[in-house]
Short mmCIF file of N, CA and C in Angstrom, two decimals:
data_model
loop_
_atom_site.label_atom_id
_atom_site.label_comp_id
_atom_site.label_asym_id
_atom_site.label_seq_id
_atom_site.Cartn_x
_atom_site.Cartn_y
_atom_site.Cartn_z
N MET A 1 12.74 10.26 0.61
CA MET A 1 11.96 9.47 1.53
C MET A 1 11.77 10.25 2.82
N ASN A 2 10.55 10.25 3.30
CA ASN A 2 10.25 10.89 4.57
C ASN A 2 9.28 9.98 5.32
N ILE A 3 9.83 9.11 6.13
CA ILE A 3 9.02 8.11 6.83
C ILE A 3 7.99 8.78 7.73
N ALA A 4 8.38 9.85 8.42
CA ALA A 4 7.43 10.54 9.31
C ALA A 4 6.22 11.05 8.52
N ARG A 5 6.46 11.57 7.33
CA ARG A 5 5.35 12.05 6.49
C ARG A 5 4.46 10.89 6.05
N HIS A 6 5.08 9.76 5.69
CA HIS A 6 4.30 8.58 5.29
C HIS A 6 3.41 8.10 6.44
N ILE A 7 3.98 8.03 7.64
CA ILE A 7 3.22 7.57 8.80
C ILE A 7 2.09 8.54 9.11
N ALA A 8 2.35 9.84 9.04
CA ALA A 8 1.32 10.84 9.30
C ALA A 8 0.16 10.70 8.31
N LEU A 9 0.46 10.44 7.05
CA LEU A 9 -0.59 10.26 6.05
C LEU A 9 -1.39 9.00 6.34
N ILE A 10 -0.72 7.91 6.66
CA ILE A 10 -1.43 6.67 6.98
C ILE A 10 -2.34 6.90 8.19
N ASP A 11 -1.85 7.57 9.21
CA ASP A 11 -2.67 7.88 10.38
C ASP A 11 -3.90 8.69 9.99
N GLU A 12 -3.70 9.69 9.13
CA GLU A 12 -4.83 10.51 8.69
C GLU A 12 -5.86 9.67 7.93
N LEU A 13 -5.40 8.79 7.07
CA LEU A 13 -6.31 7.96 6.27
C LEU A 13 -7.12 7.00 7.13
N CYS A 14 -6.60 6.66 8.30
CA CYS A 14 -7.34 5.78 9.20
C CYS A 14 -8.60 6.44 9.75
N PHE A 15 -8.71 7.76 9.63
CA PHE A 15 -9.87 8.48 10.14
C PHE A 15 -10.57 9.34 9.10
N ARG A 16 -9.95 9.53 7.93
CA ARG A 16 -10.55 10.34 6.88
C ARG A 16 -11.78 9.62 6.34
N PRO A 17 -12.88 10.34 6.13
CA PRO A 17 -14.06 9.70 5.54
C PRO A 17 -13.73 9.14 4.15
N PHE A 18 -14.37 8.02 3.83
CA PHE A 18 -14.19 7.45 2.51
C PHE A 18 -15.02 8.23 1.50
N PRO A 19 -14.51 8.37 0.27
CA PRO A 19 -15.30 9.08 -0.74
C PRO A 19 -16.52 8.26 -1.17
N ALA A 20 -17.55 8.95 -1.62
CA ALA A 20 -18.77 8.28 -2.06
C ALA A 20 -18.59 7.63 -3.43
N GLU A 21 -17.67 8.16 -4.23
CA GLU A 21 -17.43 7.64 -5.58
C GLU A 21 -15.94 7.49 -5.82
N HIS A 22 -15.58 6.69 -6.81
CA HIS A 22 -14.18 6.51 -7.17
C HIS A 22 -13.64 7.79 -7.80
N GLY A 23 -12.41 8.13 -7.43
CA GLY A 23 -11.80 9.31 -8.02
C GLY A 23 -10.46 9.63 -7.40
N PRO A 24 -9.77 10.60 -7.99
CA PRO A 24 -8.45 10.98 -7.48
C PRO A 24 -8.55 11.74 -6.17
N SER A 25 -7.43 11.74 -5.44
CA SER A 25 -7.31 12.54 -4.22
C SER A 25 -5.95 13.23 -4.27
N ASP A 26 -5.67 14.03 -3.28
CA ASP A 26 -4.39 14.74 -3.25
C ASP A 26 -3.20 13.78 -3.16
N ASP A 27 -3.43 12.59 -2.60
CA ASP A 27 -2.32 11.68 -2.38
C ASP A 27 -2.47 10.35 -3.09
N GLY A 28 -3.41 10.23 -3.98
CA GLY A 28 -3.62 8.97 -4.70
C GLY A 28 -5.01 8.94 -5.29
N PHE A 29 -5.83 8.02 -4.76
CA PHE A 29 -7.23 7.94 -5.19
C PHE A 29 -8.00 7.18 -4.13
N GLY A 30 -9.29 7.17 -4.28
CA GLY A 30 -10.14 6.46 -3.33
C GLY A 30 -11.45 6.10 -3.95
N GLY A 31 -12.26 5.44 -3.16
CA GLY A 31 -13.58 5.03 -3.58
C GLY A 31 -14.37 4.60 -2.37
N PRO A 32 -15.58 4.15 -2.57
CA PRO A 32 -16.38 3.73 -1.43
C PRO A 32 -15.64 2.64 -0.62
N GLY A 33 -15.33 2.96 0.61
CA GLY A 33 -14.70 1.99 1.50
C GLY A 33 -13.20 1.90 1.44
N HIS A 34 -12.53 2.76 0.67
CA HIS A 34 -11.06 2.67 0.65
C HIS A 34 -10.38 3.95 0.17
N HIS A 35 -9.12 4.06 0.63
CA HIS A 35 -8.19 5.09 0.18
C HIS A 35 -6.94 4.37 -0.30
N VAL A 36 -6.33 4.86 -1.36
CA VAL A 36 -5.02 4.39 -1.81
C VAL A 36 -4.12 5.61 -1.89
N ALA A 37 -3.02 5.58 -1.13
CA ALA A 37 -2.07 6.68 -1.15
C ALA A 37 -0.77 6.22 -1.80
N VAL A 38 -0.28 7.03 -2.72
CA VAL A 38 1.03 6.78 -3.32
C VAL A 38 2.04 7.54 -2.45
N LEU A 39 2.78 6.78 -1.64
CA LEU A 39 3.74 7.38 -0.73
C LEU A 39 4.99 7.83 -1.48
N GLU A 40 5.41 7.04 -2.45
CA GLU A 40 6.57 7.37 -3.29
C GLU A 40 6.34 6.77 -4.66
N THR A 41 6.91 7.40 -5.67
CA THR A 41 6.85 6.87 -7.03
C THR A 41 8.14 7.24 -7.76
N ASP A 42 8.49 6.41 -8.74
CA ASP A 42 9.67 6.73 -9.54
C ASP A 42 9.20 7.47 -10.80
N ASP A 43 10.11 7.68 -11.72
CA ASP A 43 9.80 8.42 -12.93
C ASP A 43 9.11 7.58 -14.00
N GLY A 44 8.94 6.29 -13.74
CA GLY A 44 8.33 5.42 -14.73
C GLY A 44 9.37 4.58 -15.44
N PRO A 45 8.92 3.66 -16.26
CA PRO A 45 9.85 2.75 -16.92
C PRO A 45 10.76 3.47 -17.91
N ASP A 46 12.01 3.06 -17.91
CA ASP A 46 12.95 3.65 -18.87
C ASP A 46 13.65 2.57 -19.69
N GLY A 47 13.24 1.31 -19.51
CA GLY A 47 13.82 0.22 -20.28
C GLY A 47 15.12 -0.31 -19.73
N ASP A 48 15.60 0.21 -18.63
CA ASP A 48 16.86 -0.24 -18.04
C ASP A 48 16.57 -1.15 -16.84
N PRO A 49 16.68 -2.48 -17.03
CA PRO A 49 16.37 -3.41 -15.94
C PRO A 49 17.25 -3.21 -14.71
N ALA A 50 18.52 -2.83 -14.90
CA ALA A 50 19.40 -2.63 -13.75
C ALA A 50 18.94 -1.43 -12.91
N ARG A 51 18.57 -0.37 -13.59
CA ARG A 51 18.07 0.82 -12.87
C ARG A 51 16.77 0.49 -12.15
N ARG A 52 15.90 -0.27 -12.80
CA ARG A 52 14.64 -0.67 -12.17
C ARG A 52 14.90 -1.49 -10.92
N ALA A 53 15.85 -2.41 -10.97
CA ALA A 53 16.17 -3.25 -9.82
C ALA A 53 16.68 -2.40 -8.65
N VAL A 54 17.50 -1.40 -8.94
CA VAL A 54 18.00 -0.51 -7.90
C VAL A 54 16.84 0.27 -7.28
N THR A 55 15.92 0.73 -8.10
CA THR A 55 14.76 1.48 -7.60
C THR A 55 13.88 0.59 -6.74
N VAL A 56 13.63 -0.63 -7.18
CA VAL A 56 12.84 -1.57 -6.38
C VAL A 56 13.51 -1.80 -5.03
N ASP A 57 14.82 -1.99 -5.01
CA ASP A 57 15.54 -2.19 -3.75
C ASP A 57 15.37 -0.98 -2.83
N ARG A 58 15.47 0.22 -3.38
CA ARG A 58 15.32 1.43 -2.57
C ARG A 58 13.91 1.53 -1.99
N PHE A 59 12.91 1.22 -2.82
CA PHE A 59 11.53 1.28 -2.34
C PHE A 59 11.27 0.19 -1.30
N GLU A 60 11.89 -0.98 -1.46
CA GLU A 60 11.74 -2.04 -0.45
C GLU A 60 12.34 -1.58 0.88
N GLU A 61 13.47 -0.88 0.85
CA GLU A 61 14.06 -0.34 2.08
C GLU A 61 13.11 0.66 2.74
N ASP A 62 12.49 1.51 1.94
CA ASP A 62 11.53 2.48 2.48
C ASP A 62 10.30 1.75 3.05
N HIS A 63 9.85 0.73 2.33
CA HIS A 63 8.74 -0.09 2.81
C HIS A 63 9.08 -0.69 4.17
N ASP A 64 10.29 -1.24 4.29
CA ASP A 64 10.71 -1.85 5.56
C ASP A 64 10.76 -0.82 6.68
N ALA A 65 11.16 0.40 6.38
CA ALA A 65 11.21 1.46 7.40
C ALA A 65 9.79 1.82 7.87
N VAL A 66 8.85 1.91 6.94
CA VAL A 66 7.45 2.17 7.30
C VAL A 66 6.93 0.99 8.11
N TYR A 67 7.23 -0.22 7.66
CA TYR A 67 6.79 -1.41 8.38
C TYR A 67 7.27 -1.41 9.82
N GLU A 68 8.53 -1.07 10.04
CA GLU A 68 9.08 -1.09 11.40
C GLU A 68 8.30 -0.16 12.32
N VAL A 69 7.96 1.02 11.84
CA VAL A 69 7.20 1.97 12.67
C VAL A 69 5.81 1.41 12.96
N LEU A 70 5.13 0.93 11.92
CA LEU A 70 3.78 0.43 12.12
C LEU A 70 3.76 -0.86 12.94
N ALA A 71 4.77 -1.72 12.76
CA ALA A 71 4.85 -2.95 13.54
C ALA A 71 5.07 -2.65 15.02
N SER A 72 5.83 -1.61 15.32
CA SER A 72 6.04 -1.26 16.72
C SER A 72 4.74 -0.76 17.36
N ARG A 73 3.85 -0.26 16.55
CA ARG A 73 2.57 0.26 17.04
C ARG A 73 1.48 -0.80 17.04
N TRP A 74 1.37 -1.56 15.95
CA TRP A 74 0.23 -2.47 15.77
C TRP A 74 0.62 -3.95 15.78
N GLY A 75 1.90 -4.25 15.91
CA GLY A 75 2.36 -5.63 15.97
C GLY A 75 2.97 -6.11 14.67
N ASP A 76 3.83 -7.14 14.82
CA ASP A 76 4.45 -7.75 13.64
C ASP A 76 3.40 -8.52 12.85
N THR A 77 3.52 -8.46 11.55
CA THR A 77 2.64 -9.24 10.68
C THR A 77 3.49 -9.90 9.62
N GLY A 78 3.10 -11.08 9.25
CA GLY A 78 3.75 -11.73 8.12
C GLY A 78 3.24 -11.13 6.84
N PRO A 79 3.94 -11.36 5.75
CA PRO A 79 3.48 -10.79 4.48
C PRO A 79 2.15 -11.41 4.04
N TRP A 80 1.29 -10.58 3.50
CA TRP A 80 0.05 -11.04 2.88
C TRP A 80 0.37 -11.28 1.42
N ASN A 81 0.18 -12.51 0.97
CA ASN A 81 0.42 -12.85 -0.42
C ASN A 81 -0.93 -12.89 -1.12
N PRO A 82 -1.18 -11.95 -2.00
CA PRO A 82 -2.50 -11.88 -2.63
C PRO A 82 -2.84 -13.06 -3.52
N ARG A 83 -1.87 -13.85 -3.87
CA ARG A 83 -2.14 -14.98 -4.77
C ARG A 83 -2.52 -16.26 -4.05
N THR A 84 -2.54 -16.25 -2.72
CA THR A 84 -2.85 -17.47 -1.99
C THR A 84 -4.34 -17.65 -1.74
N GLY A 85 -5.13 -16.59 -1.85
CA GLY A 85 -6.56 -16.69 -1.60
C GLY A 85 -7.26 -17.48 -2.68
N ARG A 86 -8.23 -18.28 -2.28
CA ARG A 86 -8.99 -19.07 -3.26
C ARG A 86 -10.33 -18.45 -3.58
N GLU A 87 -10.83 -17.60 -2.70
CA GLU A 87 -12.11 -16.98 -2.94
C GLU A 87 -11.94 -15.73 -3.81
N GLU A 88 -13.06 -15.21 -4.26
CA GLU A 88 -13.04 -13.97 -5.05
C GLU A 88 -12.42 -12.86 -4.20
N THR A 89 -11.56 -12.07 -4.80
CA THR A 89 -10.86 -11.02 -4.07
C THR A 89 -11.62 -9.71 -4.23
N PRO A 90 -12.07 -9.11 -3.11
CA PRO A 90 -12.80 -7.84 -3.19
C PRO A 90 -11.84 -6.67 -3.41
N GLU A 91 -12.39 -5.55 -3.81
CA GLU A 91 -11.60 -4.32 -3.91
C GLU A 91 -11.44 -3.73 -2.52
N PRO A 92 -10.36 -3.06 -2.24
CA PRO A 92 -9.24 -2.71 -3.10
C PRO A 92 -8.16 -3.79 -3.17
N TRP A 93 -8.42 -4.95 -2.54
CA TRP A 93 -7.41 -6.02 -2.47
C TRP A 93 -7.08 -6.57 -3.86
N ALA A 94 -8.07 -6.69 -4.74
CA ALA A 94 -7.79 -7.18 -6.10
C ALA A 94 -6.89 -6.20 -6.84
N TRP A 95 -7.15 -4.91 -6.67
CA TRP A 95 -6.31 -3.88 -7.30
C TRP A 95 -4.89 -3.99 -6.79
N LEU A 96 -4.71 -4.13 -5.47
CA LEU A 96 -3.38 -4.24 -4.89
C LEU A 96 -2.68 -5.52 -5.35
N ALA A 97 -3.41 -6.62 -5.42
CA ALA A 97 -2.83 -7.90 -5.84
C ALA A 97 -2.30 -7.84 -7.27
N ALA A 98 -2.93 -7.06 -8.11
CA ALA A 98 -2.49 -6.93 -9.50
C ALA A 98 -1.20 -6.13 -9.62
N ARG A 99 -0.84 -5.38 -8.58
CA ARG A 99 0.31 -4.49 -8.66
C ARG A 99 1.47 -4.86 -7.75
N ALA A 100 1.20 -5.60 -6.68
CA ALA A 100 2.24 -5.92 -5.70
C ALA A 100 2.23 -7.42 -5.40
N GLY A 101 3.43 -7.96 -5.23
CA GLY A 101 3.54 -9.39 -4.93
C GLY A 101 3.23 -9.75 -3.50
N ALA A 102 3.36 -8.79 -2.59
CA ALA A 102 3.09 -9.02 -1.17
C ALA A 102 2.83 -7.68 -0.51
N ALA A 103 2.18 -7.72 0.63
CA ALA A 103 1.91 -6.51 1.41
C ALA A 103 1.97 -6.87 2.88
N ARG A 104 2.20 -5.87 3.70
CA ARG A 104 2.07 -6.02 5.16
C ARG A 104 0.73 -5.41 5.52
N VAL A 105 -0.03 -6.12 6.35
CA VAL A 105 -1.41 -5.72 6.63
C VAL A 105 -1.66 -5.72 8.14
N TRP A 106 -2.36 -4.69 8.59
CA TRP A 106 -2.76 -4.60 10.00
C TRP A 106 -4.23 -4.24 10.08
N GLU A 107 -4.90 -4.78 11.10
CA GLU A 107 -6.22 -4.30 11.47
C GLU A 107 -5.98 -3.21 12.52
N VAL A 108 -6.50 -2.03 12.28
CA VAL A 108 -6.29 -0.91 13.18
C VAL A 108 -7.44 -0.89 14.19
N GLN A 109 -7.16 -1.40 15.37
CA GLN A 109 -8.18 -1.54 16.41
C GLN A 109 -8.88 -0.21 16.68
N GLY A 110 -10.19 -0.29 16.82
CA GLY A 110 -10.98 0.89 17.17
C GLY A 110 -11.38 1.75 15.99
N THR A 111 -10.93 1.41 14.78
CA THR A 111 -11.26 2.23 13.62
C THR A 111 -12.15 1.50 12.61
N GLY A 112 -12.20 0.17 12.69
CA GLY A 112 -12.92 -0.59 11.68
C GLY A 112 -12.21 -0.59 10.33
N ARG A 113 -10.91 -0.31 10.35
CA ARG A 113 -10.15 -0.21 9.11
C ARG A 113 -8.93 -1.12 9.11
N TRP A 114 -8.51 -1.43 7.91
CA TRP A 114 -7.31 -2.23 7.66
C TRP A 114 -6.32 -1.36 6.91
N VAL A 115 -5.04 -1.54 7.21
CA VAL A 115 -3.97 -0.81 6.53
C VAL A 115 -3.05 -1.82 5.87
N ALA A 116 -2.70 -1.57 4.62
CA ALA A 116 -1.72 -2.38 3.90
C ALA A 116 -0.64 -1.45 3.34
N VAL A 117 0.59 -1.91 3.39
CA VAL A 117 1.72 -1.18 2.80
C VAL A 117 2.43 -2.15 1.86
N ALA A 118 2.70 -1.69 0.64
CA ALA A 118 3.30 -2.58 -0.37
C ALA A 118 4.09 -1.78 -1.39
N VAL A 119 5.01 -2.48 -2.04
CA VAL A 119 5.73 -1.92 -3.19
C VAL A 119 5.08 -2.49 -4.45
N ALA A 120 4.56 -1.61 -5.27
CA ALA A 120 3.94 -2.01 -6.54
C ALA A 120 5.02 -2.02 -7.62
N ASP A 121 5.42 -3.23 -7.99
CA ASP A 121 6.48 -3.37 -9.00
C ASP A 121 6.22 -4.52 -9.96
N ARG A 122 5.00 -5.05 -9.98
CA ARG A 122 4.69 -6.20 -10.83
C ARG A 122 4.79 -5.91 -12.32
N ASP A 123 4.35 -4.73 -12.73
CA ASP A 123 4.28 -4.41 -14.15
C ASP A 123 5.54 -3.65 -14.58
N PRO A 124 6.39 -4.29 -15.40
CA PRO A 124 7.63 -3.61 -15.83
C PRO A 124 7.38 -2.40 -16.72
N ASN A 125 6.15 -2.25 -17.21
CA ASN A 125 5.80 -1.10 -18.05
C ASN A 125 5.14 0.02 -17.26
N ASP A 126 5.15 -0.10 -15.95
CA ASP A 126 4.52 0.90 -15.10
C ASP A 126 5.55 1.42 -14.10
N ALA A 127 5.26 2.58 -13.52
CA ALA A 127 6.13 3.14 -12.49
C ALA A 127 6.13 2.24 -11.26
N ILE A 128 7.21 2.28 -10.51
CA ILE A 128 7.30 1.60 -9.22
C ILE A 128 6.74 2.56 -8.19
N ARG A 129 5.92 2.04 -7.28
CA ARG A 129 5.31 2.91 -6.27
C ARG A 129 5.32 2.23 -4.90
N LEU A 130 5.51 3.03 -3.88
CA LEU A 130 5.29 2.58 -2.51
C LEU A 130 3.88 3.03 -2.15
N LEU A 131 3.03 2.06 -1.80
CA LEU A 131 1.61 2.33 -1.60
C LEU A 131 1.18 2.07 -0.17
N ALA A 132 0.19 2.83 0.25
CA ALA A 132 -0.55 2.54 1.48
C ALA A 132 -2.02 2.44 1.10
N VAL A 133 -2.66 1.38 1.53
CA VAL A 133 -4.09 1.19 1.30
C VAL A 133 -4.78 1.17 2.65
N VAL A 134 -5.83 1.94 2.79
CA VAL A 134 -6.64 1.93 4.01
C VAL A 134 -8.06 1.62 3.56
N THR A 135 -8.63 0.58 4.16
CA THR A 135 -9.94 0.10 3.73
C THR A 135 -10.74 -0.43 4.89
N LYS A 136 -12.05 -0.47 4.70
CA LYS A 136 -12.91 -1.09 5.71
C LYS A 136 -13.13 -2.57 5.39
N THR A 137 -12.65 -3.03 4.24
CA THR A 137 -12.83 -4.41 3.81
C THR A 137 -11.66 -5.26 4.31
N PRO A 138 -11.92 -6.30 5.09
CA PRO A 138 -10.83 -7.16 5.54
C PRO A 138 -10.18 -7.87 4.37
N PRO A 139 -8.90 -8.21 4.49
CA PRO A 139 -8.25 -8.94 3.40
C PRO A 139 -8.84 -10.33 3.25
N PRO A 140 -8.87 -10.84 2.05
CA PRO A 140 -9.43 -12.19 1.85
C PRO A 140 -8.50 -13.27 2.43
#
């Protein structure tokens, strides 16, 4: 874990141009109006629920450390629960909702962008990831 590196990448994504088409990037992937960065990932599912729980706990601690830095800069935010919205969920929020149970979200003043940080652990058959999403689309 390198919180300073995670914060530097999030800062960069707040100003990096969005790609014209969907595709991979050096730190994740992006598309029109959004970037998704994989800040950390595990080795993928190994069938051991106890090991998975330990990994989720570690990623949650890293998420909290990133949150503390961003909250000191942009303010405290309550968790965004993607399942509470009643309207159609736009991308990249629908993608994030399918992978994470909650996210911390900030509007980055002066950039026209939103930042979300979440632990993607919904799918037991997929790797656990600490994600940062930067988008011009407000959360639903």
